[in-house]
Structures are given as structure tokens and as C-alpha cells.
Amino acid sequence: MTTAGSCGRNGGFMVSIKEVAKHAGVAISTVSKVLNGYPNVSEETKKKVQDAIKELNYIPNSIAAALSSKQFGRIALVLDPNRQTQAIDQIFMQYLVGALDKAKELNVEVVTIFPSMIAGMTAEEITRSFLSQSISGVVIYGMSKEDKVLQKLIREKQFACVVVDAPIVNSRTTSISIDQEQAQYDVAKKTVLDDNCKRVLYIAGRRDGYVTDQRLKGMKRLVKDLDLTMMVRQGDFSELTARNVALKYAKNKDVVVCASDLMAIGAMNALIDMDIFRPVCGFDGITLMGYVGKQMNTIRQDFYSISSRAVEEVHQLMNGGEGHQVIMPHSIVKMYYKDIIC
């Protein structure tokens, strides 16, 4: 039977908030406080309640209503604009537009979730929040290796998930990305061979990024294949940091390989200020590269298509599909001003 004010399901029987409280050995008001995120509950008590909720598979009324609603089936886009640059974040916008266009085509509703909106929340709290918003699919862009909460959310398989640029796959999770290792290898090899370089300064991304590891692996393979020497420094995907790294180390190297276009722009401007020439290559293929005027090699990723495919994949998972890995194409390009103006 259903108890007014709360409901759930356990083996076909409805579970009340009263039963959760009894199972946890606490008052009903304490369960309510935990469900609503009140701060004045000890961690020990909170864990007892959360364990009881999980064991009994308790679902609050607001969430149960969403689960039985025809509106259940929203997709959450968890993505964050780049706040490290004054430049317009083209990648963020292409991700967003690609997702929205595909969602419209599939006739599904999407909501945008910024990391600041779920900062400090546990995986259980995020789950309740998402379910109360009728969310059943999640696309996560650029998750870091240190994001333990989102990783736990993925492991628990409550939602159909697609992760962009993170190599995580399970029965309810699909990973989508270009071949980061091969792409970094390709663009660096072309730049090195074009100018007959031997000594490489490689400016990597953030230490906690999955793509950082994959791109560095490509560089290490290239160094071995071409018998190069390489110095690696972290650039944190920051134009300013890459500029400072180049000012300090580029003079004694033959080429500067950067793990992003913004870092390549920072490194190139440092070389100009030092009045020396070194070939520089980037990664991403953002339009801003066309305005630099140096026509550096870079890897073009079609962020619009990647995001569109991500929404298509999460929609398939929501309808019973199996998680898998999707590799999207990349290409080596030089961004010319005349090709990007409109």
C-alpha cells in the first residue's frame, strides 16, 4: 500500500518513508531532512538513512511521479564553458548547438547542467535531483580523472550515460571521442618532419584530464619512432601558461607541440616577442587559429558532430541500447583567415 506523502517500490510492494525511518532506526523527520539536504544531520546518521533508502529502493513521491510521467526521458547536458580565456568558447557553443539540434530531431527535451549547480553534492543527491527533473539520460563533457562523484554516478547505472573524451564504458555508458593518441601523433609528426626537427617542447594539458594522458602517449610513441628528444611541461590548456612555458624553454628546442590551440597561440606569441622562429602546432581546430596569421598545423575536431552523436547515443541507451565506444574522425588542417570569414 502507498503511504500519503511518500512512496517507493521493493519487490513489487510500495515502501513508505515510515518504513525507511524504521529500517534506519531514526525518526521520519530525520529521513525528510536527509532527502532535502538539511545540513544539521551527522554523517553517521546520513549514511544510515542513505543505506536504508538504497536497500529498500525507496523513491520519494516527486520522483515517483516523474518516473510514471510521460515527460520522463529528459537528457541532461553536463558541460562547462572555458573560463580561462577572454576568447569566445567556440568548443562549448558547438557542443551545445550540436546537442540541441539532435534533441530537436529526436523530439526529446534537454536541460543544461553546469558543474557549479551540482558542486558539493554526493552521487545520491545528484541522482535524486536528476530524477526529480525527469532526467533519464546524461551526457558528460570533459570529465576529469578526479571527478569521483560523476564516476560513481556512472558506475551505479541509474542513468543512461555518454561521456565525451573519457574512456569509460559499461552496459549503460558509451564513450565518444576522436582517437586522441593517434591525432596527437599525426599532427606532431607532420610538423616535425616538415621542418626536420629533433628537439621537441611538448606543452601538455591538465594533469587530471583523460585526453592529456592519451595525447602524451601519442607523443611518446612519436619520439620513439623518429628518435627525437622531448621536454614535457604542463600548460593546463591555458594560453598564458603556455606563453610562459615557451618563454622559458622554447629557445633551446626545435619545435613546440601544444595540446590545444589556445596554448599554441600563447606559445607562438611568446616566440614573436623573443624574435625567434620555431614551428608550432596546436590541437582542436578552433576558428581563432585562423586569425593568428601563422597558419599552424592543428587537429580539427568536429565538436558539433561529436555532441550530436552523443545525444543520439544516449537516446539509444535510454531505449535499451548497450554501452560501447565510438571513435569520431579527425583531420590535420591549417586554419586560413580567408576560409573562416563569412
Tab-separated table of C-alpha atoms in Angstrom:
chain	number	residue	atom	x	y	z
A	1	MET	CA	0.000	0.000	0.000
A	2	THR	CA	1.042	3.607	-0.540
A	3	THR	CA	1.571	5.975	2.359
A	4	ALA	CA	0.484	9.562	1.758
A	5	GLY	CA	3.381	11.903	1.200
A	6	SER	CA	5.921	9.310	0.108
A	7	CYS	CA	6.277	6.127	-1.878
A	8	GLY	CA	8.722	3.592	-3.222
A	9	ARG	CA	8.935	0.044	-4.505
A	10	ASN	CA	10.660	-3.038	-3.154
A	11	GLY	CA	9.989	-6.415	-4.777
A	12	GLY	CA	6.623	-5.187	-6.045
A	13	PHE	CA	5.478	-3.619	-2.721
A	14	MET	CA	5.279	0.112	-2.065
A	15	VAL	CA	7.690	1.406	0.573
A	16	SER	CA	6.813	4.356	2.793
A	17	ILE	CA	9.025	6.952	4.418
A	18	LYS	CA	7.934	5.472	7.746
A	19	GLU	CA	9.452	2.107	6.761
A	20	VAL	CA	12.698	3.824	5.716
A	21	ALA	CA	12.878	5.558	9.105
A	22	LYS	CA	12.243	2.264	10.947
A	23	HIS	CA	14.860	0.444	8.865
A	24	ALA	CA	17.442	3.150	9.590
A	25	GLY	CA	16.481	3.449	13.241
A	26	VAL	CA	15.719	7.172	13.029
A	27	ALA	CA	12.728	9.488	13.118
A	28	ILE	CA	10.649	10.200	9.995
A	29	SER	CA	11.683	13.859	10.263
A	30	THR	CA	15.344	12.796	10.049
A	31	VAL	CA	14.704	10.908	6.791
A	32	SER	CA	12.970	14.011	5.443
A	33	LYS	CA	15.962	16.173	6.410
A	34	VAL	CA	18.366	13.839	4.588
A	35	LEU	CA	16.154	13.782	1.489
A	36	ASN	CA	16.019	17.564	1.425
A	37	GLY	CA	19.719	18.104	2.091
A	38	TYR	CA	19.500	19.712	5.510
A	39	PRO	CA	22.995	20.379	6.930
A	40	ASN	CA	22.293	19.605	10.606
A	41	VAL	CA	22.432	15.797	10.223
A	42	SER	CA	25.523	13.867	11.259
A	43	GLU	CA	27.435	11.907	8.613
A	44	GLU	CA	26.777	8.672	10.514
A	45	THR	CA	23.013	9.266	10.563
A	46	LYS	CA	23.006	10.402	6.940
A	47	LYS	CA	24.738	7.174	5.917
A	48	LYS	CA	22.202	5.060	7.828
A	49	VAL	CA	19.342	6.779	6.025
A	50	GLN	CA	21.021	6.585	2.620
A	51	ASP	CA	21.755	2.877	3.121
A	52	ALA	CA	18.115	2.263	4.071
A	53	ILE	CA	16.894	4.175	1.019
A	54	LYS	CA	19.136	2.088	-1.234
A	55	GLU	CA	18.281	-1.257	0.421
A	56	LEU	CA	14.536	-0.628	0.275
A	57	ASN	CA	14.702	1.065	-3.139
A	58	TYR	CA	12.680	3.947	-1.719
A	59	ILE	CA	11.518	6.621	-4.177
A	60	PRO	CA	10.072	9.944	-2.935
A	61	ASN	CA	6.663	10.933	-4.318
A	62	SER	CA	8.010	13.761	-6.505
A	63	ILE	CA	10.416	11.360	-8.188
A	64	ALA	CA	7.890	8.527	-8.452
A	65	ALA	CA	5.503	10.902	-10.199
A	66	ALA	CA	8.234	11.822	-12.665
A	67	LEU	CA	9.034	8.152	-13.295
A	68	SER	CA	5.413	7.416	-14.205
A	69	SER	CA	5.025	10.628	-16.180
A	70	LYS	CA	5.062	10.755	-19.954
A	71	GLN	CA	7.614	13.547	-19.596
A	72	PHE	CA	10.206	11.201	-18.079
A	73	GLY	CA	13.049	10.945	-20.545
A	74	ARG	CA	14.879	14.264	-20.423
A	75	ILE	CA	18.572	14.396	-21.224
A	76	ALA	CA	20.962	16.399	-19.048
A	77	LEU	CA	23.997	18.001	-20.681
A	78	VAL	CA	26.739	18.385	-18.059
A	79	LEU	CA	29.207	20.842	-19.548
A	80	ASP	CA	31.224	23.872	-18.550
A	81	PRO	CA	32.386	26.882	-20.594
A	82	ASN	CA	36.109	27.678	-20.578
A	83	ARG	CA	36.692	30.446	-18.031
A	84	GLN	CA	40.443	30.566	-18.612
A	85	THR	CA	40.256	32.778	-21.695
A	86	GLN	CA	38.725	36.055	-22.778
A	87	ALA	CA	38.038	34.474	-26.181
A	88	ILE	CA	34.593	33.161	-27.024
A	89	ASP	CA	34.438	29.477	-26.106
A	90	GLN	CA	33.719	28.018	-29.526
A	91	ILE	CA	34.000	24.436	-28.312
A	92	PHE	CA	31.315	24.947	-25.661
A	93	MET	CA	28.958	26.576	-28.157
A	94	GLN	CA	29.463	23.874	-30.788
A	95	TYR	CA	28.809	21.181	-28.202
A	96	LEU	CA	25.637	22.944	-27.089
A	97	VAL	CA	24.245	23.624	-30.569
A	98	GLY	CA	25.036	20.093	-31.772
A	99	ALA	CA	23.188	18.597	-28.802
A	100	LEU	CA	20.179	20.905	-29.116
A	101	ASP	CA	19.781	20.263	-32.841
A	102	LYS	CA	19.891	16.480	-32.400
A	103	ALA	CA	17.496	16.640	-29.424
A	104	LYS	CA	15.025	18.580	-31.558
A	105	GLU	CA	15.337	15.987	-34.321
A	106	LEU	CA	14.695	13.163	-31.830
A	107	ASN	CA	11.892	15.103	-30.112
A	108	VAL	CA	13.492	14.852	-26.672
A	109	GLU	CA	13.938	17.589	-24.107
A	110	VAL	CA	17.377	18.568	-22.827
A	111	VAL	CA	18.464	20.563	-19.786
A	112	THR	CA	21.902	22.107	-19.301
A	113	ILE	CA	23.653	21.395	-16.011
A	114	PHE	CA	26.743	23.451	-15.155
A	115	PRO	CA	29.227	21.874	-12.702
A	116	SER	CA	28.620	24.723	-10.250
A	117	MET	CA	24.984	23.564	-9.966
A	118	ILE	CA	25.988	20.147	-8.592
A	119	ALA	CA	29.231	21.090	-6.829
A	120	GLY	CA	29.429	19.590	-3.344
A	121	MET	CA	26.609	17.103	-3.985
A	122	THR	CA	27.027	13.372	-3.499
A	123	ALA	CA	26.185	10.916	-6.256
A	124	GLU	CA	22.995	10.041	-4.371
A	125	GLU	CA	21.966	13.688	-4.128
A	126	ILE	CA	22.623	14.219	-7.837
A	127	THR	CA	20.574	11.113	-8.608
A	128	ARG	CA	17.592	12.392	-6.628
A	129	SER	CA	17.908	15.830	-8.209
A	130	PHE	CA	18.072	14.428	-11.746
A	131	LEU	CA	15.187	12.025	-11.208
A	132	SER	CA	13.031	14.808	-9.777
A	133	GLN	CA	13.648	16.709	-13.036
A	134	SER	CA	12.533	13.686	-15.109
A	135	ILE	CA	16.102	13.101	-16.343
A	136	SER	CA	16.933	9.581	-17.504
A	137	GLY	CA	19.929	10.246	-19.775
A	138	VAL	CA	23.118	12.217	-19.137
A	139	VAL	CA	25.843	13.468	-21.485
A	140	ILE	CA	29.027	14.441	-19.622
A	141	TYR	CA	31.607	16.551	-21.453
A	142	GLY	CA	35.285	16.576	-20.470
A	143	MET	CA	35.035	14.781	-17.138
A	144	SER	CA	38.341	14.721	-15.266
A	145	LYS	CA	40.021	11.721	-13.660
A	146	GLU	CA	39.481	13.361	-10.267
A	147	ASP	CA	35.702	13.686	-10.586
A	148	LYS	CA	34.866	10.786	-8.294
A	149	VAL	CA	31.222	11.786	-7.832
A	150	LEU	CA	30.331	11.649	-11.523
A	151	GLN	CA	32.338	8.447	-11.868
A	152	LYS	CA	30.244	6.917	-9.101
A	153	LEU	CA	27.072	8.141	-10.803
A	154	ILE	CA	28.185	6.308	-13.952
A	155	ARG	CA	29.077	3.110	-12.081
A	156	GLU	CA	25.680	2.936	-10.395
A	157	LYS	CA	23.959	2.806	-13.824
A	158	GLN	CA	20.822	4.639	-12.715
A	159	PHE	CA	21.047	6.743	-15.872
A	160	ALA	CA	21.930	6.126	-19.481
A	161	CYS	CA	25.231	7.991	-19.852
A	162	VAL	CA	27.500	9.171	-22.647
A	163	VAL	CA	30.926	10.530	-21.708
A	164	VAL	CA	32.732	12.782	-24.176
A	165	ASP	CA	36.544	12.490	-24.072
A	166	ALA	CA	36.642	9.976	-21.219
A	167	PRO	CA	37.403	6.267	-21.855
A	168	ILE	CA	34.634	4.839	-19.652
A	169	VAL	CA	32.288	2.143	-20.975
A	170	ASN	CA	29.780	-0.144	-19.256
A	171	SER	CA	26.371	-1.610	-20.101
A	172	ARG	CA	24.702	1.803	-19.676
A	173	THR	CA	27.602	4.081	-20.632
A	174	THR	CA	29.007	4.926	-24.056
A	175	SER	CA	32.311	6.746	-24.593
A	176	ILE	CA	32.678	9.065	-27.580
A	177	SER	CA	35.857	10.810	-28.724
A	178	ILE	CA	38.326	11.084	-31.544
A	179	ASP	CA	41.416	8.866	-31.326
A	180	GLN	CA	43.319	11.313	-29.129
A	181	GLU	CA	46.586	9.375	-29.169
A	182	GLN	CA	46.690	8.974	-32.940
A	183	ALA	CA	45.586	12.559	-33.586
A	184	GLN	CA	48.398	13.970	-31.444
A	185	TYR	CA	50.865	11.643	-33.145
A	186	ASP	CA	49.668	12.710	-36.605
A	187	VAL	CA	49.838	16.480	-36.180
A	188	ALA	CA	53.149	16.420	-34.317
A	189	LYS	CA	54.719	14.085	-36.885
A	190	LYS	CA	53.743	16.339	-39.784
A	191	THR	CA	55.116	19.424	-38.027
A	192	VAL	CA	58.358	17.709	-37.013
A	193	LEU	CA	59.028	16.258	-40.467
A	194	ASP	CA	58.102	19.450	-42.339
A	195	ASP	CA	60.874	21.325	-40.519
A	196	ASN	CA	63.290	18.452	-39.858
A	197	CYS	CA	63.071	18.916	-36.071
A	198	LYS	CA	64.723	16.774	-33.403
A	199	ARG	CA	64.254	18.572	-30.075
A	200	VAL	CA	60.610	18.860	-29.003
A	201	LEU	CA	58.998	21.050	-26.365
A	202	TYR	CA	55.615	19.480	-25.648
A	203	ILE	CA	53.111	21.626	-23.744
A	204	ALA	CA	50.543	19.220	-22.304
A	205	GLY	CA	47.069	19.887	-20.922
A	206	ARG	CA	45.798	19.428	-17.364
A	207	ARG	CA	47.222	16.606	-15.284
A	208	ASP	CA	43.730	15.380	-14.331
A	209	GLY	CA	42.491	15.151	-17.925
A	210	TYR	CA	41.928	11.835	-19.677
A	211	VAL	CA	42.863	13.412	-23.022
A	212	THR	CA	46.146	14.647	-21.534
A	213	ASP	CA	47.274	11.076	-20.891
A	214	GLN	CA	46.153	9.880	-24.311
A	215	ARG	CA	47.819	12.718	-26.219
A	216	LEU	CA	51.042	12.344	-24.246
A	217	LYS	CA	51.043	8.648	-25.131
A	218	GLY	CA	50.927	9.640	-28.799
A	219	MET	CA	53.884	11.974	-28.319
A	220	LYS	CA	55.944	9.299	-26.566
A	221	ARG	CA	55.295	6.919	-29.449
A	222	LEU	CA	56.384	9.577	-31.949
A	223	VAL	CA	59.581	10.313	-30.008
A	224	LYS	CA	60.449	6.614	-30.122
A	225	ASP	CA	59.559	6.199	-33.803
A	226	LEU	CA	61.547	9.237	-35.012
A	227	ASP	CA	64.357	9.109	-32.444
A	228	LEU	CA	63.547	12.555	-31.001
A	229	THR	CA	64.209	14.156	-27.630
A	230	MET	CA	61.276	15.703	-25.760
A	231	MET	CA	60.745	18.020	-22.817
A	232	VAL	CA	57.207	17.904	-21.366
A	233	ARG	CA	55.691	20.787	-19.427
A	234	GLN	CA	52.108	21.289	-18.232
A	235	GLY	CA	50.188	24.106	-19.896
A	236	ASP	CA	46.802	23.435	-18.244
A	237	PHE	CA	45.044	24.365	-21.531
A	238	SER	CA	45.860	27.980	-20.648
A	239	GLU	CA	47.129	30.483	-23.230
A	240	LEU	CA	49.010	32.410	-20.533
A	241	THR	CA	50.659	29.339	-19.009
A	242	ALA	CA	51.761	28.089	-22.425
A	243	ARG	CA	53.203	31.510	-23.235
A	244	ASN	CA	55.262	31.457	-20.051
A	245	VAL	CA	56.456	27.906	-20.730
A	246	ALA	CA	57.543	28.881	-24.245
A	247	LEU	CA	59.347	31.985	-22.985
A	248	LYS	CA	61.335	29.799	-20.617
A	249	TYR	CA	62.111	26.727	-22.717
A	250	ALA	CA	61.381	27.192	-26.451
A	251	LYS	CA	64.673	28.906	-27.349
A	252	ASN	CA	66.616	25.665	-26.892
A	253	LYS	CA	64.123	23.481	-28.779
A	254	ASP	CA	63.414	22.970	-32.491
A	255	VAL	CA	59.620	22.748	-32.343
A	256	VAL	CA	56.777	23.493	-29.919
A	257	VAL	CA	53.904	20.989	-29.904
A	258	CYS	CA	50.843	22.105	-27.927
A	259	ALA	CA	47.896	20.006	-26.746
A	260	SER	CA	45.398	22.785	-27.573
A	261	ASP	CA	45.051	25.682	-29.994
A	262	LEU	CA	44.859	28.304	-27.241
A	263	MET	CA	48.167	27.079	-25.864
A	264	ALA	CA	49.641	27.133	-29.389
A	265	ILE	CA	48.568	30.775	-29.751
A	266	GLY	CA	50.199	31.602	-26.416
A	267	ALA	CA	53.415	29.827	-27.420
A	268	MET	CA	53.529	31.499	-30.848
A	269	ASN	CA	53.132	34.952	-29.349
A	270	ALA	CA	55.963	34.208	-26.916
A	271	LEU	CA	58.212	33.287	-29.859
A	272	ILE	CA	57.279	36.522	-31.632
A	273	ASP	CA	58.156	38.508	-28.515
A	274	MET	CA	61.526	36.711	-28.344
A	275	ASP	CA	62.034	37.400	-32.071
A	276	ILE	CA	62.839	33.783	-32.873
A	277	PHE	CA	61.180	31.270	-35.190
A	278	ARG	CA	60.119	27.810	-34.126
A	279	PRO	CA	57.359	25.759	-35.777
A	280	VAL	CA	54.317	25.426	-33.508
A	281	CYS	CA	51.291	23.150	-33.802
A	282	GLY	CA	48.033	23.042	-31.881
A	283	PHE	CA	45.071	20.755	-31.300
A	284	ASP	CA	41.281	21.288	-31.711
A	285	GLY	CA	40.823	23.348	-34.887
A	286	ILE	CA	39.110	26.368	-33.353
A	287	THR	CA	38.310	29.308	-35.641
A	288	LEU	CA	40.532	31.623	-33.620
A	289	MET	CA	43.580	29.894	-35.127
A	290	GLY	CA	42.728	31.462	-38.484
A	291	TYR	CA	43.184	34.959	-37.084
A	292	VAL	CA	46.710	34.314	-35.801
A	293	GLY	CA	48.166	34.626	-39.269
A	294	LYS	CA	50.831	31.921	-38.869
A	295	GLN	CA	48.792	29.010	-40.288
A	296	MET	CA	49.912	26.475	-37.716
A	297	ASN	CA	49.106	22.789	-38.116
A	298	THR	CA	46.288	21.663	-35.861
A	299	ILE	CA	43.840	18.795	-35.395
A	300	ARG	CA	40.289	19.578	-36.395
A	301	GLN	CA	37.612	18.009	-34.235
A	302	ASP	CA	34.003	18.393	-35.343
A	303	PHE	CA	32.576	19.294	-31.939
A	304	TYR	CA	29.094	19.828	-33.365
A	305	SER	CA	29.003	16.289	-34.813
A	306	ILE	CA	30.539	14.767	-31.675
A	307	SER	CA	27.849	16.315	-29.475
A	308	SER	CA	25.083	15.449	-31.917
A	309	ARG	CA	26.239	11.826	-31.933
A	310	ALA	CA	26.466	11.862	-28.123
A	311	VAL	CA	22.779	12.781	-27.819
A	312	GLU	CA	21.883	10.135	-30.393
A	313	GLU	CA	23.852	7.543	-28.430
A	314	VAL	CA	22.321	8.426	-25.054
A	315	HIS	CA	18.866	8.285	-26.641
A	316	GLN	CA	19.619	4.742	-27.847
A	317	LEU	CA	20.792	3.758	-24.360
A	318	MET	CA	17.595	5.163	-22.870
A	319	ASN	CA	15.694	2.865	-25.213
A	320	GLY	CA	17.550	-0.304	-24.252
A	321	GLY	CA	20.825	0.008	-26.170
A	322	GLU	CA	24.155	-1.284	-24.890
A	323	GLY	CA	27.092	0.962	-23.988
A	324	HIS	CA	30.113	0.894	-26.302
A	325	GLN	CA	32.985	3.029	-27.601
A	326	VAL	CA	32.521	5.455	-30.503
A	327	ILE	CA	35.561	6.895	-32.319
A	328	MET	CA	34.870	10.021	-34.375
A	329	PRO	CA	37.079	11.184	-37.280
A	330	HIS	CA	39.777	13.870	-37.102
A	331	SER	CA	41.907	15.652	-39.684
A	332	ILE	CA	45.090	17.744	-39.852
A	333	VAL	CA	44.403	21.281	-41.066
A	334	LYS	CA	45.825	24.769	-41.242
A	335	MET	CA	43.316	27.494	-40.443
A	336	TYR	CA	43.408	30.247	-43.065
A	337	TYR	CA	41.759	33.613	-42.500
A	338	LYS	CA	40.052	33.617	-45.897
A	339	ASP	CA	38.451	30.259	-45.117
A	340	ILE	CA	36.896	31.291	-41.800
A	341	ILE	CA	35.498	34.764	-42.549
A	342	CYS	CA	31.868	34.943	-43.525
